[in-house]
mmCIF file with all atom_site columns, C-alpha atoms in Angstrom:
data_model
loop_
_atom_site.group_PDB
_atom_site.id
_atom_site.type_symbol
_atom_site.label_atom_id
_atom_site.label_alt_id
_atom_site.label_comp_id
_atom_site.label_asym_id
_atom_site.label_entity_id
_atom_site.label_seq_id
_atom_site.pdbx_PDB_ins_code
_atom_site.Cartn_x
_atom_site.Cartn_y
_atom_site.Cartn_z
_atom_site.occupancy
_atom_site.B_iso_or_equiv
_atom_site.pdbx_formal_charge
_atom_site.auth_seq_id
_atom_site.auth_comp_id
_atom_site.auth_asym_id
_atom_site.auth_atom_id
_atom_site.pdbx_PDB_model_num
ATOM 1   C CA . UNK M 1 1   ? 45.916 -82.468 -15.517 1.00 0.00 ? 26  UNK M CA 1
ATOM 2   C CA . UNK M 1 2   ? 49.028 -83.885 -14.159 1.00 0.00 ? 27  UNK M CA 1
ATOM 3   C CA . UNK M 1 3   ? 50.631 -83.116 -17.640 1.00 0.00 ? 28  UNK M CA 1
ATOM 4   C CA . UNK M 1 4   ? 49.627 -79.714 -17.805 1.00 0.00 ? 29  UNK M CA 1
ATOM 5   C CA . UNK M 1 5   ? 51.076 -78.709 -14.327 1.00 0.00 ? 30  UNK M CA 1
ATOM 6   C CA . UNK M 1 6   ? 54.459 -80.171 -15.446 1.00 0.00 ? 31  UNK M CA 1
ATOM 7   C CA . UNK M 1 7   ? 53.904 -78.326 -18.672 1.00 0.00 ? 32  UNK M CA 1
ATOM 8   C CA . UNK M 1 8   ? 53.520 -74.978 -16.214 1.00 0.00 ? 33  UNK M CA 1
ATOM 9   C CA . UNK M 1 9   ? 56.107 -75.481 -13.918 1.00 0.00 ? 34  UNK M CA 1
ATOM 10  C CA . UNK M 1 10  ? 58.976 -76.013 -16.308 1.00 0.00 ? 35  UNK M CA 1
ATOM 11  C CA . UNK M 1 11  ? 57.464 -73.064 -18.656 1.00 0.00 ? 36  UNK M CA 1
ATOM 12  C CA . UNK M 1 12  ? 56.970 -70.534 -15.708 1.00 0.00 ? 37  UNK M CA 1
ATOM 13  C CA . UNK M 1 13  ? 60.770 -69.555 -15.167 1.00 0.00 ? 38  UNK M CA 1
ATOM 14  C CA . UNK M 1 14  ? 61.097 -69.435 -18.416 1.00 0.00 ? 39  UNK M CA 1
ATOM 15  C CA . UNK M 1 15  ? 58.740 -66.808 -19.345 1.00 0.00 ? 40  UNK M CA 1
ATOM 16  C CA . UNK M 1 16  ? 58.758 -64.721 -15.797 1.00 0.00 ? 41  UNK M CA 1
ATOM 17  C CA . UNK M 1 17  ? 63.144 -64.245 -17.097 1.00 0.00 ? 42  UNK M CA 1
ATOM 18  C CA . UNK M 1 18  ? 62.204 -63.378 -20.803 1.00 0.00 ? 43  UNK M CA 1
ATOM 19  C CA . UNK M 1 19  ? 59.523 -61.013 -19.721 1.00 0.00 ? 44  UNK M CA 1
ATOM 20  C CA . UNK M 1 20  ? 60.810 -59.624 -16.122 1.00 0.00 ? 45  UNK M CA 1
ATOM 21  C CA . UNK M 1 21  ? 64.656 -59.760 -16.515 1.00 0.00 ? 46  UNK M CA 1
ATOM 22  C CA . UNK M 1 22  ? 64.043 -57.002 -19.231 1.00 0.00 ? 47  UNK M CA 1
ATOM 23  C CA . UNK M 1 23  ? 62.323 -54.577 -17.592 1.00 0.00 ? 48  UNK M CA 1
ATOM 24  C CA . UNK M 1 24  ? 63.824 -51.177 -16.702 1.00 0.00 ? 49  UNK M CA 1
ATOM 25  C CA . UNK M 1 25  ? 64.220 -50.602 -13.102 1.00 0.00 ? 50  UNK M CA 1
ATOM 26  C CA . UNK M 1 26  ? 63.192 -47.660 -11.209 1.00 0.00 ? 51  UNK M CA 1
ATOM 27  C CA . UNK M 1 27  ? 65.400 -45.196 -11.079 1.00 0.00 ? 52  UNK M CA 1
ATOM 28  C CA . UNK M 1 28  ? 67.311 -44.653 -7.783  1.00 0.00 ? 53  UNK M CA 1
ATOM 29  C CA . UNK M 1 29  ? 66.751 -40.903 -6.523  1.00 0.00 ? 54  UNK M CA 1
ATOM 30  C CA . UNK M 1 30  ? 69.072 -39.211 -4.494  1.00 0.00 ? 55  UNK M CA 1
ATOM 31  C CA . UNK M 1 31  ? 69.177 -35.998 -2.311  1.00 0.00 ? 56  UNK M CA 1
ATOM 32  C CA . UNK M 1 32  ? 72.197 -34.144 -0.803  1.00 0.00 ? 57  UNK M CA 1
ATOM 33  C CA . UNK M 1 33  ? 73.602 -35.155 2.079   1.00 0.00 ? 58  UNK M CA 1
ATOM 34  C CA . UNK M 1 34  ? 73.011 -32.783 4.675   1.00 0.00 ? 59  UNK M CA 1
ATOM 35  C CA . UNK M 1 35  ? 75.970 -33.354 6.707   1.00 0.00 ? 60  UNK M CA 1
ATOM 36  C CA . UNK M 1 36  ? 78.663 -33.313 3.789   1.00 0.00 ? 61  UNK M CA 1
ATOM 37  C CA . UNK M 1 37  ? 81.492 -31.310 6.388   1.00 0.00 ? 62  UNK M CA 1
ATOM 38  C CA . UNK M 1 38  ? 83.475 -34.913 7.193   1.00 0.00 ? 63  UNK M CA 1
ATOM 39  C CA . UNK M 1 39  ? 81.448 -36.216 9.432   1.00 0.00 ? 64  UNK M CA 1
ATOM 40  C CA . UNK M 1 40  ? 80.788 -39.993 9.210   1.00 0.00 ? 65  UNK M CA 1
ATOM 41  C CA . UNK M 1 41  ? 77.255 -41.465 9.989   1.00 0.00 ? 66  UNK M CA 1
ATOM 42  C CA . UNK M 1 42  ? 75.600 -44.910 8.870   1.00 0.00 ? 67  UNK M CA 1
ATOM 43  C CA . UNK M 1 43  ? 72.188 -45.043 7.545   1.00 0.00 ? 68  UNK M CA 1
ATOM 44  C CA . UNK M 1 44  ? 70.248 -47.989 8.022   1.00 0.00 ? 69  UNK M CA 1
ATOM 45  C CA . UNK M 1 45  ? 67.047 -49.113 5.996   1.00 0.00 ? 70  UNK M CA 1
ATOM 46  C CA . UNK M 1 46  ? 65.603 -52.646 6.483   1.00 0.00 ? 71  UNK M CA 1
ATOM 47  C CA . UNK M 1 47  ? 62.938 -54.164 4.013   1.00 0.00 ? 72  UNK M CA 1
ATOM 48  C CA . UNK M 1 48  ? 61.105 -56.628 5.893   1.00 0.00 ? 73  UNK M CA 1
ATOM 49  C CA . UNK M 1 49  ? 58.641 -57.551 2.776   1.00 0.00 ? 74  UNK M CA 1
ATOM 50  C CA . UNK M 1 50  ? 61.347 -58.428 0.261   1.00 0.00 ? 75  UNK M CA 1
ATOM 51  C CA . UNK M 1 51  ? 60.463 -60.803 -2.471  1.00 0.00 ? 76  UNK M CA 1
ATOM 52  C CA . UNK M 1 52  ? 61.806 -62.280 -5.615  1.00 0.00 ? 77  UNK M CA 1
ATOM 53  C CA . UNK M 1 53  ? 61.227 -65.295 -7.813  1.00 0.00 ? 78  UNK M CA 1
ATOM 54  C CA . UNK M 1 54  ? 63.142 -68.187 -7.878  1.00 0.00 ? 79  UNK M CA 1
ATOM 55  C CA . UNK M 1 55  ? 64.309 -68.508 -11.454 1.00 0.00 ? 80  UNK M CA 1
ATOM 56  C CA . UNK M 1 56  ? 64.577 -72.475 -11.101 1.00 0.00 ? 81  UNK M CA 1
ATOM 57  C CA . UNK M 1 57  ? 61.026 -72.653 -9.263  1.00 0.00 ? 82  UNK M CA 1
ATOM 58  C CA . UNK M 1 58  ? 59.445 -69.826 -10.405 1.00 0.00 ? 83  UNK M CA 1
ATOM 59  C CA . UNK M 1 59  ? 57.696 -69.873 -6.379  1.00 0.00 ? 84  UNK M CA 1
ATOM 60  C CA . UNK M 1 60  ? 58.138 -66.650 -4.697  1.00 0.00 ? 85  UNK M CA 1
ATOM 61  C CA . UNK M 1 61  ? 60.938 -65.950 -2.215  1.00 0.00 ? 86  UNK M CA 1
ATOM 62  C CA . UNK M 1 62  ? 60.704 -63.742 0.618   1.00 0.00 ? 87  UNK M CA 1
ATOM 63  C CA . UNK M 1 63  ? 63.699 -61.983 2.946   1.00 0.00 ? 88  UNK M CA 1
ATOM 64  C CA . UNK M 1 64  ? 64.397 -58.882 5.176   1.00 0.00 ? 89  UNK M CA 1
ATOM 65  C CA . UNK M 1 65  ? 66.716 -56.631 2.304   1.00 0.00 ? 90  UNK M CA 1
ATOM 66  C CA . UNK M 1 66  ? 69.379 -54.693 5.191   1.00 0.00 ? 91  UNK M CA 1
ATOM 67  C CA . UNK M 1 67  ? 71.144 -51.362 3.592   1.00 0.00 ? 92  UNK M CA 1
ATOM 68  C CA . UNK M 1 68  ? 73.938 -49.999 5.518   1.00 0.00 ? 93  UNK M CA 1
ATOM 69  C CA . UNK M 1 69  ? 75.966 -47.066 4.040   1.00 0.00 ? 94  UNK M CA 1
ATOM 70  C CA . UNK M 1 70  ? 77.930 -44.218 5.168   1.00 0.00 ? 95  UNK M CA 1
ATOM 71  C CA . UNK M 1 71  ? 76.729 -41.389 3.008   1.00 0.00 ? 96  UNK M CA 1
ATOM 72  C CA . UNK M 1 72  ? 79.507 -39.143 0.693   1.00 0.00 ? 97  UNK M CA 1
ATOM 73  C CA . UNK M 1 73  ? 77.881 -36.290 -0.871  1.00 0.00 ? 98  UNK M CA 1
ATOM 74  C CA . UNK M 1 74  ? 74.376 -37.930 -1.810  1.00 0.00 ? 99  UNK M CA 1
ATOM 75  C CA . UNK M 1 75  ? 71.657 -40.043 0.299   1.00 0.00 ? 100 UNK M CA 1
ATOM 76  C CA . UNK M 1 76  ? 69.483 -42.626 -1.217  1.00 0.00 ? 101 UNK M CA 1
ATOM 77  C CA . UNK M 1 77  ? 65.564 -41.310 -0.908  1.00 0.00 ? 102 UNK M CA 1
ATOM 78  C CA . UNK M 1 78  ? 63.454 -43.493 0.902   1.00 0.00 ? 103 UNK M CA 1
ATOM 79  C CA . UNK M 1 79  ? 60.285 -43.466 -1.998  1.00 0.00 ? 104 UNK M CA 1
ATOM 80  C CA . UNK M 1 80  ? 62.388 -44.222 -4.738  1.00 0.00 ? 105 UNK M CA 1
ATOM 81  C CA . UNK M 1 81  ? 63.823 -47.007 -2.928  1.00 0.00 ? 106 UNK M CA 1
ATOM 82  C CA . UNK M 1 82  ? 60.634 -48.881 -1.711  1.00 0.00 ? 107 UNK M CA 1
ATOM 83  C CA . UNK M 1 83  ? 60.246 -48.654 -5.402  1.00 0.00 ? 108 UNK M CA 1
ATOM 84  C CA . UNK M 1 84  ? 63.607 -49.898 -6.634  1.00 0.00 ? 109 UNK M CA 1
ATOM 85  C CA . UNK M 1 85  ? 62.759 -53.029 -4.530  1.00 0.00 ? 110 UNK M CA 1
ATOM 86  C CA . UNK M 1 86  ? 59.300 -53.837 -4.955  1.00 0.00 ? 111 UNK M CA 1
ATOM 87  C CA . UNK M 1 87  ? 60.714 -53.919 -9.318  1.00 0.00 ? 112 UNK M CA 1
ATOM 88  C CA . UNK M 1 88  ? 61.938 -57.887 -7.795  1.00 0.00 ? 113 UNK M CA 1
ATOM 89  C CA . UNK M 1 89  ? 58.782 -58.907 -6.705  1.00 0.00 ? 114 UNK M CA 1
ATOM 90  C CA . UNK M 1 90  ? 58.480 -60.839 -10.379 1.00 0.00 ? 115 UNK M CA 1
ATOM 91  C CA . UNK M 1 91  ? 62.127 -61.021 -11.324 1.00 0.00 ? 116 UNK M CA 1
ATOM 92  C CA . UNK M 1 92  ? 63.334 -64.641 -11.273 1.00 0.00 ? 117 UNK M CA 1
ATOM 93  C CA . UNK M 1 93  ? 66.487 -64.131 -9.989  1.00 0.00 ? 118 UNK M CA 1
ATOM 94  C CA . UNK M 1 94  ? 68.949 -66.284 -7.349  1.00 0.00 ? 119 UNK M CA 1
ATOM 95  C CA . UNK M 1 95  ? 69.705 -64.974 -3.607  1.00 0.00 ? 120 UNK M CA 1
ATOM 96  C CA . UNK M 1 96  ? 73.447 -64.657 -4.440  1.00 0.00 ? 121 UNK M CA 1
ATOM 97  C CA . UNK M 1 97  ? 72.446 -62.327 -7.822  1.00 0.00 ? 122 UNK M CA 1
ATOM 98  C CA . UNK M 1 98  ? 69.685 -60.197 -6.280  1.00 0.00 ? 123 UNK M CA 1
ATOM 99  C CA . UNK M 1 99  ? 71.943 -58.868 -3.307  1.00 0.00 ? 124 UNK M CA 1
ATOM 100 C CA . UNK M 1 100 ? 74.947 -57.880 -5.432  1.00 0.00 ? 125 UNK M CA 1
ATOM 101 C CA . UNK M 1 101 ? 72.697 -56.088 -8.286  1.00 0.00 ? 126 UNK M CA 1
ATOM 102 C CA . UNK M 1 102 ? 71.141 -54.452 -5.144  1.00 0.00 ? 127 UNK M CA 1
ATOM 103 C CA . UNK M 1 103 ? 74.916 -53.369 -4.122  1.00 0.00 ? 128 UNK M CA 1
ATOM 104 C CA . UNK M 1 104 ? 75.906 -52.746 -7.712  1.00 0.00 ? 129 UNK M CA 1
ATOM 105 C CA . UNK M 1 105 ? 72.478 -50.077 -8.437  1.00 0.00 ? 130 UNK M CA 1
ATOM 106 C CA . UNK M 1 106 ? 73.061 -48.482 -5.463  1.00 0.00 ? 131 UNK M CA 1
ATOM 107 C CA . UNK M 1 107 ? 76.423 -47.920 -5.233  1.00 0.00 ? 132 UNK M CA 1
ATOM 108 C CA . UNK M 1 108 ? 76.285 -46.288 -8.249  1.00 0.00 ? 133 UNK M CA 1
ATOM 109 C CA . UNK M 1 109 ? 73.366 -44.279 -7.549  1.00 0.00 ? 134 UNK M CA 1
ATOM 110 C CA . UNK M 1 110 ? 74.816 -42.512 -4.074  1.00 0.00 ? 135 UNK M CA 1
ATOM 111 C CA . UNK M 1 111 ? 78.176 -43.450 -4.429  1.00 0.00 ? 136 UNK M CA 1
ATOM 112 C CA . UNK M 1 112 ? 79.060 -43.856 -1.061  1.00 0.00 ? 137 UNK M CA 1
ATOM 113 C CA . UNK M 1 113 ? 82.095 -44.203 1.015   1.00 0.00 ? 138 UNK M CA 1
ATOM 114 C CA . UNK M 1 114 ? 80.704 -47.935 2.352   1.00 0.00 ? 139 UNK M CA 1
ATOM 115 C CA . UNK M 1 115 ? 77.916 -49.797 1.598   1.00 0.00 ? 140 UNK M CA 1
ATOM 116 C CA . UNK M 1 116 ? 76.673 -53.350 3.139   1.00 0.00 ? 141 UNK M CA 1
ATOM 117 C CA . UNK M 1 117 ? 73.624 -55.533 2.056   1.00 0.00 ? 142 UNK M CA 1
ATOM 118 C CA . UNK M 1 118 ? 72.786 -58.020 3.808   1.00 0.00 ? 143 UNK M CA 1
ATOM 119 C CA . UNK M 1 119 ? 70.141 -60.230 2.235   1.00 0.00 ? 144 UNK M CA 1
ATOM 120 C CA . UNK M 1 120 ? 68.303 -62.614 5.041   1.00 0.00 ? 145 UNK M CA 1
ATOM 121 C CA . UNK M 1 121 ? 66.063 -65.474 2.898   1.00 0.00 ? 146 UNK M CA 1
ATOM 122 C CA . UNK M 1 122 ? 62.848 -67.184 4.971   1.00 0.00 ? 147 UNK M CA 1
ATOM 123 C CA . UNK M 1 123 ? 63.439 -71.301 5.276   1.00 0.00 ? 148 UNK M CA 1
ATOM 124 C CA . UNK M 1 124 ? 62.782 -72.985 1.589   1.00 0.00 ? 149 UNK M CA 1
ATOM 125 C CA . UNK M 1 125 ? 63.281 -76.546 2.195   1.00 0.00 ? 150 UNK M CA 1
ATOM 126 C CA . UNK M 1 126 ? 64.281 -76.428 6.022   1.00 0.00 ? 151 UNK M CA 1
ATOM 127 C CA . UNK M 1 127 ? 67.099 -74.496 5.272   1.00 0.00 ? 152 UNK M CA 1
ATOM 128 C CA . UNK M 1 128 ? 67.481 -70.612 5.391   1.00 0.00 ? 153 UNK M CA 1
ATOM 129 C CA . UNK M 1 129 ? 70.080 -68.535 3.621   1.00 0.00 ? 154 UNK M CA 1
ATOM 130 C CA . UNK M 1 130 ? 72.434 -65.083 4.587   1.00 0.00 ? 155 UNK M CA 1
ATOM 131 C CA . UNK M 1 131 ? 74.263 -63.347 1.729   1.00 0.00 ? 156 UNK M CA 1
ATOM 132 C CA . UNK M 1 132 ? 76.309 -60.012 2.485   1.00 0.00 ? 157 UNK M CA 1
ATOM 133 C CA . UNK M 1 133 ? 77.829 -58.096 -0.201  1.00 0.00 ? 158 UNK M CA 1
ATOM 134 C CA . UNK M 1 134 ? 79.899 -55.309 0.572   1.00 0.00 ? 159 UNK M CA 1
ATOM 135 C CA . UNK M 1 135 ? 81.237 -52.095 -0.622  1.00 0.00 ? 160 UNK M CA 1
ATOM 136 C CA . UNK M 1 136 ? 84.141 -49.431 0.246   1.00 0.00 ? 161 UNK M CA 1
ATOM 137 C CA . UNK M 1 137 ? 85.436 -46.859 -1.805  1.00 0.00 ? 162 UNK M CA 1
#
């Protein structure tokens, strides 16, 4: 029995990357911002439920996802984003990798004039982990 968790555990990353990591994500909808005349605002969303895989592990991880932005011509649409992030739930992918992809996909999608993610990871081992990646055009 012993054998066959082994046999599982170092199999599981493995085949969550080869069938997860190529999977199209959502796509990242947009609407026009309706304050385009200069004025500068920050939106703020906060994902509480976050998870991920860890690719080494293949256990779950689980963090509050932060997204601060000032808006240029487009917002990012609340829907489509729940959506965008609940596509990690099964990705095995590393704390460091997951926030900039999240910077890099939505940069591109709203094209802002700043964007911060800040990625805050629950205690795995006793010790918890912060990773910012940020953005200005």
């Amino acid at each position: 029995m012993k054998d066959i968790f082994r046999i599982f555990k170092a199999v599981l990353p493995i085949l969550s990357h080869f069938f997860i990591s190529f999977s199209p994500m959502v796509q990242i909808e947009t609407f026009p911002n309706p304050a385009p005349n200069g004025r500068r605002y920050t939106i703020t969303h906060s994902n509480p439920e976050f998870t991920s895989v860890c690719p080494k592990t293949g256990l779950p991880d689980f963090g509050t996802i932060t997204v601060k932005y000032v808006p240029d011509k487009t917002c990012i649409e609340l829907k489509a984003l729940k959506y965008y992030f609940l596509d990690f739930r099964n990705k095995g992918i590393f704390y460091e990798a997951v926030t900039n992809q999240i910077l890099d996909d939505l940069v591109a999608a709203c094209e802002p004039l700043e964007m911060e993610i800040i990625a805050e990871w629950m205690p795995r081992g006793g010790i918890s982990s912060v990773i910012v990646a940020s953005y200005k055009k």
